Every structure is written in C-alpha cells, then in structure tokens.
Amino acid sequence: MTTGQHYIFMIILTVNTGSSSVRLAAFSGDSGALTQLASARYELSDSEPEIMLKAFLDAHGLTEIKVAVHRVVHGGMNLTASCLIDQEVELEIGRVAPLAPLHNPKALRWVRAAGEVLGTGVSQVAVFDTAFFTDLPEVARTYALPHMLAEKHGLRRYGFHGLAHHGMWQSWQGIQPGAGRQGRIISLQLGAGCSITATDNGSPRDTSMGFSPLEGLVMATRSGNVDPGLLTFLLRHENLTPEQLDQLLNDRAGLLGLSGISADVRDLLASTDKLAQLALNVYCYQARKYIGAYFSVLGGAEAVVFGGGVGENVPDVREKILAGMEWCGIDIDLRANRDARGLSCISSGASRVEVWVVPVDEAAGLAREGAALMGKPMQGNLRGYESG
C-alpha cells in the first residue's frame, strides 16, 4: 500500500456458519482502516436465516452493506482460493456438501438468505477453510487407495480450520522480534470441532483433519480417527444405512458418545463419572499423540499454540494435553496457564518450546479477505487469514 492512498468507505458483513451456530459481524473500512461495528452469535435452531440476518442488521442500523463474506468449510478440488460467489460457485459448494454435511449446506443456506435480504447489488465472497491446505505436501495429503479411484473422486486429505490455523501462525509470528516468516509451530484448534496442524514458515506440512472434518482428534460429537474396518462392521451388524452411519459419527460420537453425559469438556471435568473421565483422557491422549508426531514431521518446533473455545478458555485441558511432554522441551507455568486471558505465553522460563494461547478472530480474517478480494486492502489490529 502506498503512503497516503485512500480507499472508499464500505461496510463488510461476515457470516461464519458452524455446525450448530452462526456468528455475524460487521466491519467498516475507510482510508485503509478496518473497524468492527457489531457482532452477534445465534443458534441455527433459533429461527430462519433471513429473520436472524434482518434482526442483526436492524439492531445495529446497518443499511449500507457493500459485501458479504462467508466462511465455507469445504471447497473441494475446484475451489482452492477465496472468490466471488456466482451460480457456478454455489453449485460447486453444494456438490461437495456431502464431504462436510454439518457445514456446507448451512453455509449455502446463508449465502442464499444474504442474497435475498441484501439484494443482488451486494457482492458475496466465499472464503474456504480448505484453501490454506491446498498445497499440503503430497505425502501428507495422499491416502493409500487405488490411484484411479482417488483421481476419479478427489480422494485426498483436504484439511480444515484453515482460517484458524493460519491466524494462529500469523499471531505467533507477529510477536517474534526479527523472526520474519521463520519458525515452526504446532497449532491446536479446539472447539466443537478439533484439529491440529504442523506449520513450517507459514506453510502447513500436515494436519489432522482429512477428506472430511471427521478425521483426526476426538471432538465434541465427532469420532475422530477410527479403524475403517469398524465402519464396515457397523454397516453389516447394525444394519445401518450410510446416512445413519454419517449421523452416528458426526452427531453421536466423540466426547458425547464416549461419556454418555455431555459434549462439553467443562461438564466432563466437573463430573466424577468414570466414563466422563475416560472421555477426557482419550481426548487429551489423542491430542498429545499428534503433538509428538508433528514434532517429528517438523524436526522440532519453536512453539505449541492453542486456539478455539476450548483451547483458549479451558486451562485444565491444556495442562492435561501437555502433561509428560518434558521430553520434547515443553514445560508449562501452571499459574500462567490458569491465569491466561487473551494472547498469553503459558510456558515457563525453563521451557525450550514456547506455549501460547492465541485468540482466533475469524470474523476479522474474513473481513480482510473480502476487502482484499474486492480490491480494497485494509489494515488494522486484526488476526486472521489473508490471501497467499
């Protein structure tokens, strides 16, 4: 950006649809600055998207929206970068919806709702969670399946939570004096969905989620890794349809399925039930196992970074995941971990590997990406995903 360059004021709406909720935010841009005007979170079960969107706009007096930016979880093989949404893009988002059944259909519903509420004169942008992992190394993205079958159906590891993992990398890199883009981090995005990524100098080298957001870590209601033979066993012996198996793995497994009590780690931490404790132990064990593996992938790491609702706000989980990892140079400061609020270093002075809690601002990342795509790059004290 050249000194003194001026950009036309515009208001950006961001729409971040999850599996059970949507987060709306609005940002204003003027002279290259970006300021958040409003934000709100709604349960998807509360009402129709059009009603929720109108209520948000009316409550904050937002009448001059110029662009709506949507987080879309899965872009598939063809949507590998942020883009303006047209009919062809809508069709492609719908085509790959079976790969992210909890997310893509809801995002598409909100795209259509925004078009109806805002009108055809407002541009809409899609930002894909898979985009960050487009150039994942071949050895990390390839499944050991017949090559022709993989080519036919696009069977590869796509990776998800790209907005969050790239944002955590940017935040960590930004606080390193003179580090430039150098550094290796292992980032954990822990929320309803959970994933872990190994990033080397800003490029992902491996990630836990794969062809779908089901692979990898134990999650709130998603299973994470299971033996594929177990799935064919269930299909045969429980007489499940593919749709029923999808629902089992997405909605009835994970912490909820293991404990039989709750999908919320805070409920399980407060419980003395043996299955609740087992669920937590499995959850943390799987995360710890991935951290160890990613130290090997990266040949060491400068930092382990926690983000997401659980990663940022539940110190007991962070402590439990990192217990016993002194072998790789991790030593957390228990008091700093307990007291962490916002961007915080929780490793001790003796730790050879930094451990950070990094709040992830996906709305800001969406706004920046939308502004960049519309040809109006904006600056601000924001964390999030950027082009390139």
Coordinates of C-alpha atoms in Angstrom, one line a residue:
M1 CA 0.0 0.0 0.0
T2 CA 1.5 3.4 -1.0
T3 CA 1.6 6.2 1.6
G4 CA -1.5 8.4 1.5
Q5 CA -3.5 6.0 -0.6
H6 CA -7.2 6.4 0.1
Y7 CA -9.9 3.8 -0.1
I8 CA -13.7 4.3 -0.4
F9 CA -15.6 3.7 2.8
M10 CA -17.5 0.4 2.8
I11 CA -19.3 -1.8 5.3
I12 CA -18.5 -5.6 5.2
L13 CA -20.8 -8.2 6.7
T14 CA -19.1 -11.5 7.7
V15 CA -21.1 -14.7 8.1
N16 CA -19.3 -17.6 9.9
T17 CA -21.6 -20.6 10.0
G18 CA -20.7 -23.5 12.2
S19 CA -22.4 -26.9 12.7
S20 CA -24.9 -25.5 15.2
S21 CA -24.5 -21.7 15.3
V22 CA -23.7 -18.7 13.2
R23 CA -21.6 -15.7 14.0
L24 CA -22.4 -12.4 12.3
A25 CA -20.2 -9.4 12.3
A26 CA -19.9 -6.0 10.5
F27 CA -16.8 -4.0 9.8
S28 CA -16.3 -0.5 8.4
G29 CA -13.5 0.5 6.2
D30 CA -12.2 4.0 5.5
S31 CA -8.8 5.2 4.4
G32 CA -7.4 1.7 4.7
A33 CA -8.5 1.2 8.3
L34 CA -10.8 -1.6 9.4
T35 CA -13.1 -1.3 12.5
Q36 CA -15.6 -3.8 13.9
L37 CA -19.0 -2.2 14.2
A38 CA -21.1 -5.1 15.6
S39 CA -21.1 -8.8 16.2
A40 CA -23.6 -11.5 17.4
R41 CA -23.9 -15.2 17.7
Y42 CA -27.1 -17.1 17.0
E43 CA -28.1 -20.7 17.4
L44 CA -29.1 -22.1 14.0
S45 CA -32.2 -23.6 15.6
D46 CA -33.4 -20.2 16.8
S47 CA -35.0 -19.0 13.5
E48 CA -34.7 -18.8 9.8
P49 CA -31.5 -17.2 8.4
E50 CA -33.4 -14.4 6.8
I51 CA -35.1 -13.4 10.1
M52 CA -31.8 -13.6 12.1
L53 CA -30.0 -11.5 9.5
K54 CA -32.6 -8.9 9.3
A55 CA -32.7 -8.7 13.1
F56 CA -28.9 -8.3 13.2
L57 CA -28.9 -5.5 10.6
D58 CA -31.8 -3.7 12.2
A59 CA -30.4 -3.9 15.7
H60 CA -27.2 -2.2 14.6
G61 CA -28.6 0.2 12.0
L62 CA -26.6 -1.5 9.2
T63 CA -28.1 -0.2 5.9
E64 CA -25.1 0.2 3.6
I65 CA -23.6 -3.3 3.4
K66 CA -21.3 -3.5 0.3
V67 CA -20.1 -7.1 0.5
A68 CA -21.0 -10.2 2.5
V69 CA -18.1 -12.6 3.2
H70 CA -19.0 -16.2 4.1
R71 CA -16.8 -18.9 5.7
V72 CA -17.3 -22.1 3.7
V73 CA -15.8 -25.2 5.3
H74 CA -15.1 -27.3 2.2
G75 CA -14.1 -26.1 -1.3
G76 CA -13.2 -29.4 -2.7
M77 CA -10.7 -29.8 -5.6
N78 CA -12.0 -26.8 -7.6
L79 CA -12.5 -24.0 -5.1
T80 CA -9.0 -23.5 -3.7
A81 CA -9.0 -19.8 -3.1
S82 CA -11.4 -17.1 -2.0
C83 CA -13.7 -16.0 -4.7
L84 CA -16.8 -14.0 -5.6
I85 CA -19.9 -16.2 -5.3
D86 CA -21.9 -16.7 -8.5
Q87 CA -24.2 -19.5 -9.6
E88 CA -21.3 -21.8 -10.6
V89 CA -19.6 -21.4 -7.2
E90 CA -22.9 -22.0 -5.4
L91 CA -23.4 -25.2 -7.4
E92 CA -19.8 -26.4 -6.5
I93 CA -20.3 -25.7 -2.8
G94 CA -23.5 -27.8 -3.0
R95 CA -21.7 -30.5 -5.0
V96 CA -19.1 -31.0 -2.3
A97 CA -21.6 -30.7 0.6
P98 CA -21.6 -34.5 1.2
L99 CA -17.9 -34.1 2.3
A100 CA -18.9 -31.6 5.0
P101 CA -22.5 -32.4 5.7
L102 CA -22.7 -30.4 9.0
H103 CA -21.3 -27.2 7.4
N104 CA -21.6 -26.7 3.7
P105 CA -25.4 -27.0 3.4
K106 CA -25.8 -24.4 6.2
A107 CA -23.3 -22.0 4.6
L108 CA -25.1 -22.3 1.3
R109 CA -28.4 -21.6 3.0
W110 CA -26.9 -18.4 4.5
V111 CA -25.5 -17.3 1.1
R112 CA -29.0 -17.5 -0.3
A113 CA -30.5 -15.7 2.7
A114 CA -28.0 -12.9 2.4
G115 CA -28.8 -12.6 -1.3
E116 CA -32.5 -12.3 -0.5
V117 CA -32.1 -9.8 2.4
L118 CA -29.3 -7.6 1.0
G119 CA -30.3 -7.8 -2.7
T120 CA -28.4 -8.6 -5.8
G121 CA -26.4 -5.4 -5.7
V122 CA -24.3 -6.6 -2.8
S123 CA -21.3 -8.8 -3.7
Q124 CA -20.8 -12.0 -1.9
V125 CA -17.5 -13.7 -1.2
A126 CA -16.7 -17.3 -0.2
V127 CA -13.6 -17.9 2.0
F128 CA -12.8 -21.6 2.2
D129 CA -11.4 -23.4 5.2
T130 CA -9.6 -25.9 3.0
A131 CA -7.7 -23.2 1.0
F132 CA -4.8 -23.0 3.5
F133 CA -4.1 -26.7 2.9
T134 CA -4.3 -26.7 -0.9
D135 CA -0.6 -27.2 -1.3
L136 CA -0.2 -29.7 1.6
P137 CA 2.8 -31.9 0.7
E138 CA 1.9 -34.9 -1.4
V139 CA 3.0 -37.4 1.2
A140 CA 0.7 -35.8 3.8
R141 CA -2.4 -35.4 1.6
T142 CA -2.3 -38.8 -0.1
Y143 CA -4.4 -41.9 1.0
A144 CA -3.1 -45.4 0.2
L145 CA -6.0 -46.1 -2.1
P146 CA -6.1 -47.1 -5.8
H147 CA -4.8 -44.2 -7.7
M148 CA -7.5 -44.2 -10.4
L149 CA -10.2 -44.3 -7.7
A150 CA -8.6 -41.4 -5.8
E151 CA -8.4 -39.4 -9.1
K152 CA -12.0 -40.1 -10.0
H153 CA -13.5 -38.9 -6.7
G154 CA -10.9 -36.4 -5.5
L155 CA -10.0 -38.7 -2.6
R156 CA -7.3 -36.8 -0.7
R157 CA -6.7 -35.1 2.6
Y158 CA -8.1 -31.6 2.3
G159 CA -7.6 -30.3 5.9
F160 CA -9.9 -27.8 7.7
H161 CA -9.9 -24.9 10.1
G162 CA -7.5 -23.2 7.7
L163 CA -8.7 -19.8 8.8
A164 CA -7.9 -20.6 12.4
H165 CA -4.5 -22.3 11.9
H166 CA -3.2 -19.6 9.6
G167 CA -4.5 -17.0 12.0
M168 CA -2.6 -18.6 14.9
W169 CA 0.6 -18.8 12.8
Q170 CA 0.2 -15.1 11.9
S171 CA -0.4 -14.1 15.6
W172 CA 2.6 -16.1 16.8
Q173 CA 4.9 -14.9 14.0
G174 CA 3.8 -11.3 14.7
I175 CA 5.1 -11.3 18.2
Q176 CA 8.5 -12.8 17.4
P177 CA 11.1 -10.0 17.2
G178 CA 13.0 -10.1 14.0
A179 CA 11.7 -13.6 13.2
G180 CA 10.3 -12.6 9.8
R181 CA 8.4 -15.7 8.5
Q182 CA 10.8 -18.2 10.0
G183 CA 9.5 -20.7 12.6
R184 CA 7.8 -24.0 13.2
I185 CA 4.6 -24.2 15.2
I186 CA 2.1 -26.9 16.2
S187 CA -1.3 -25.3 16.5
L188 CA -4.4 -26.8 18.1
Q189 CA -7.8 -25.5 17.3
L190 CA -10.1 -27.0 20.0
G191 CA -13.8 -26.3 20.0
A192 CA -16.8 -28.3 18.9
G193 CA -14.6 -29.4 16.1
C194 CA -10.9 -30.1 16.8
S195 CA -7.8 -30.2 14.7
I196 CA -4.1 -29.8 14.9
T197 CA -1.7 -28.5 12.2
A198 CA 2.1 -28.6 11.8
T199 CA 3.2 -25.3 10.1
D200 CA 6.7 -24.5 8.9
N201 CA 7.5 -20.9 7.9
G202 CA 3.8 -20.2 7.2
S203 CA 3.2 -23.4 5.1
P204 CA 1.2 -26.3 6.5
R205 CA 3.2 -29.6 6.5
D206 CA 0.5 -31.9 8.0
T207 CA -2.9 -31.6 9.6
S208 CA -5.2 -34.0 11.4
M209 CA -8.5 -33.5 9.5
G210 CA -8.6 -35.1 6.1
F211 CA -11.1 -35.9 3.4
S212 CA -13.8 -34.7 5.7
P213 CA -13.8 -32.8 9.1
L214 CA -14.4 -36.2 10.8
E215 CA -10.7 -37.4 10.7
G216 CA -8.2 -36.8 13.4
L217 CA -8.8 -35.7 17.0
V218 CA -11.7 -36.7 19.2
M219 CA -14.2 -33.9 19.1
A220 CA -17.4 -32.8 20.9
T221 CA -19.7 -35.1 18.9
R222 CA -17.4 -36.3 16.1
S223 CA -15.4 -39.5 16.4
G224 CA -12.1 -38.5 15.0
N225 CA -9.9 -41.4 13.9
V226 CA -11.5 -44.9 13.9
D227 CA -10.5 -48.1 12.1
P228 CA -12.2 -48.2 8.7
G229 CA -12.9 -51.9 9.4
L230 CA -15.0 -50.9 12.3
L231 CA -17.3 -48.9 10.0
T232 CA -17.9 -51.7 7.6
F233 CA -18.6 -53.9 10.7
L234 CA -21.3 -51.5 11.9
L235 CA -22.9 -51.3 8.5
R236 CA -23.2 -55.1 8.4
H237 CA -24.1 -55.8 12.0
E238 CA -26.2 -52.8 13.0
N239 CA -27.9 -52.7 9.6
L240 CA -27.1 -49.0 9.3
T241 CA -27.6 -47.0 6.1
P242 CA -24.7 -44.7 5.0
E243 CA -26.8 -41.8 6.2
Q244 CA -27.3 -43.3 9.6
L245 CA -23.5 -44.1 9.9
D246 CA -22.8 -40.4 9.0
Q247 CA -25.1 -39.3 11.7
L248 CA -23.6 -41.6 14.3
L249 CA -20.0 -40.4 13.5
N250 CA -20.9 -36.7 13.3
D251 CA -23.6 -36.3 16.0
R252 CA -23.4 -39.2 18.5
A253 CA -19.7 -40.0 18.9
G254 CA -16.8 -38.1 20.3
L255 CA -17.0 -36.8 23.9
L256 CA -20.8 -37.1 23.9
G257 CA -20.7 -40.7 22.7
L258 CA -17.9 -41.8 25.0
S259 CA -19.2 -40.2 28.1
G260 CA -22.9 -40.6 27.5
I261 CA -23.2 -37.3 29.5
S262 CA -22.2 -34.3 27.5
A263 CA -20.2 -33.0 24.6
D264 CA -18.9 -30.1 26.7
V265 CA -15.5 -30.6 28.3
R266 CA -16.4 -28.4 31.2
D267 CA -19.3 -30.7 32.2
L268 CA -16.9 -33.7 32.0
L269 CA -14.2 -32.0 34.0
A270 CA -16.8 -31.4 36.7
S271 CA -18.1 -35.0 36.7
T272 CA -16.8 -37.9 38.8
D273 CA -18.3 -40.4 36.4
K274 CA -15.8 -43.0 35.1
L275 CA -17.0 -42.7 31.5
A276 CA -16.7 -38.9 31.7
Q277 CA -13.1 -39.2 32.9
L278 CA -12.3 -41.8 30.2
A279 CA -13.7 -39.5 27.5
L280 CA -11.4 -36.7 28.7
N281 CA -8.4 -39.0 28.9
V282 CA -8.9 -40.2 25.4
Y283 CA -9.5 -36.7 24.1
C284 CA -6.3 -35.4 25.6
Y285 CA -4.3 -38.5 24.8
Q286 CA -5.1 -38.3 21.1
A287 CA -4.1 -34.6 21.1
R288 CA -0.8 -35.4 22.9
K289 CA -0.1 -38.2 20.4
Y290 CA -0.5 -35.8 17.4
I291 CA 1.8 -33.2 19.0
G292 CA 4.5 -35.8 19.4
A293 CA 4.1 -36.9 15.8
Y294 CA 4.2 -33.4 14.5
F295 CA 7.5 -32.7 16.3
S296 CA 8.8 -35.5 14.1
V297 CA 7.2 -34.1 11.0
L298 CA 8.7 -30.6 11.6
G299 CA 12.0 -31.8 13.0
G300 CA 11.2 -29.9 16.2
A301 CA 9.1 -26.8 16.9
E302 CA 9.5 -23.3 18.3
A303 CA 6.0 -23.2 19.7
V304 CA 2.8 -25.1 20.5
V305 CA -0.2 -22.8 20.2
F306 CA -3.8 -23.3 21.5
G307 CA -6.9 -21.6 20.0
G308 CA -10.6 -22.2 19.8
G309 CA -13.3 -22.1 22.5
V310 CA -11.7 -25.0 24.5
G311 CA -8.1 -24.2 23.6
E312 CA -8.4 -20.6 24.7
N313 CA -10.7 -21.0 27.8
V314 CA -10.2 -24.3 29.5
P315 CA -6.7 -24.4 31.2
D316 CA -7.3 -27.9 32.6
V317 CA -7.4 -29.3 29.1
R318 CA -4.2 -27.5 28.0
E319 CA -2.4 -28.8 31.2
K320 CA -3.7 -32.4 30.6
I321 CA -2.7 -32.5 27.0
L322 CA 0.8 -31.3 27.7
A323 CA 1.4 -33.4 30.8
G324 CA 4.5 -35.6 30.4
M325 CA 5.9 -33.7 27.3
E326 CA 9.1 -32.6 29.0
W327 CA 11.0 -35.0 26.8
C328 CA 10.5 -32.5 23.8
G329 CA 11.3 -29.4 25.8
I330 CA 7.8 -28.4 26.9
D331 CA 7.4 -27.1 30.5
I332 CA 4.3 -25.0 31.2
D333 CA 3.9 -22.5 34.0
L334 CA 0.9 -23.7 35.9
R335 CA 0.0 -20.3 37.3
A336 CA 0.3 -18.6 33.9
N337 CA -1.8 -21.3 32.4
R338 CA -4.5 -20.8 35.0
D339 CA -4.5 -17.0 34.6
A340 CA -4.2 -16.9 30.8
R341 CA -6.6 -14.3 29.3
G342 CA -6.3 -13.3 25.7
L343 CA -2.9 -13.6 24.0
S344 CA -0.8 -15.3 26.6
C345 CA 2.5 -17.2 26.9
I346 CA 2.0 -20.1 29.3
S347 CA 5.4 -21.8 29.1
S348 CA 7.9 -21.5 31.9
G349 CA 11.3 -19.8 31.6
A350 CA 12.9 -23.2 31.5
S351 CA 10.8 -24.4 28.6
R352 CA 12.7 -24.9 25.3
V353 CA 9.5 -24.7 23.4
E354 CA 7.1 -21.7 23.8
V355 CA 3.5 -22.5 24.6
W356 CA 0.9 -19.8 23.7
V357 CA -2.8 -19.2 24.0
V358 CA -3.9 -17.3 20.9
P359 CA -7.4 -16.0 20.5
V360 CA -8.6 -16.6 16.9
D361 CA -10.6 -13.8 15.3
E362 CA -12.1 -15.5 12.3
A363 CA -14.5 -12.6 11.6
A364 CA -11.6 -10.2 11.2
G365 CA -9.9 -12.6 8.9
L366 CA -13.0 -13.0 6.8
A367 CA -13.3 -9.2 6.5
R368 CA -9.7 -8.7 5.5
E369 CA -10.0 -11.4 2.9
G370 CA -13.2 -10.0 1.5
A371 CA -11.7 -6.5 1.4
A372 CA -8.7 -7.8 -0.4
L373 CA -10.7 -9.6 -3.0
M374 CA -12.8 -6.5 -3.7
G375 CA -9.6 -4.6 -4.5
K376 CA -9.6 -2.6 -1.3
P377 CA -6.8 -4.0 1.0
M378 CA -7.3 -2.8 4.6
Q379 CA -5.1 -2.7 7.6
G380 CA -5.9 -3.0 11.3
N381 CA -5.0 -4.7 14.5
L382 CA -6.6 -7.9 13.3
R383 CA -5.7 -11.6 13.4
G384 CA -6.9 -14.0 10.7
Y385 CA -6.5 -15.5 7.3
E386 CA -5.0 -13.4 4.5
S387 CA -4.6 -14.2 0.8
G388 CA -1.4 -16.1 -0.1

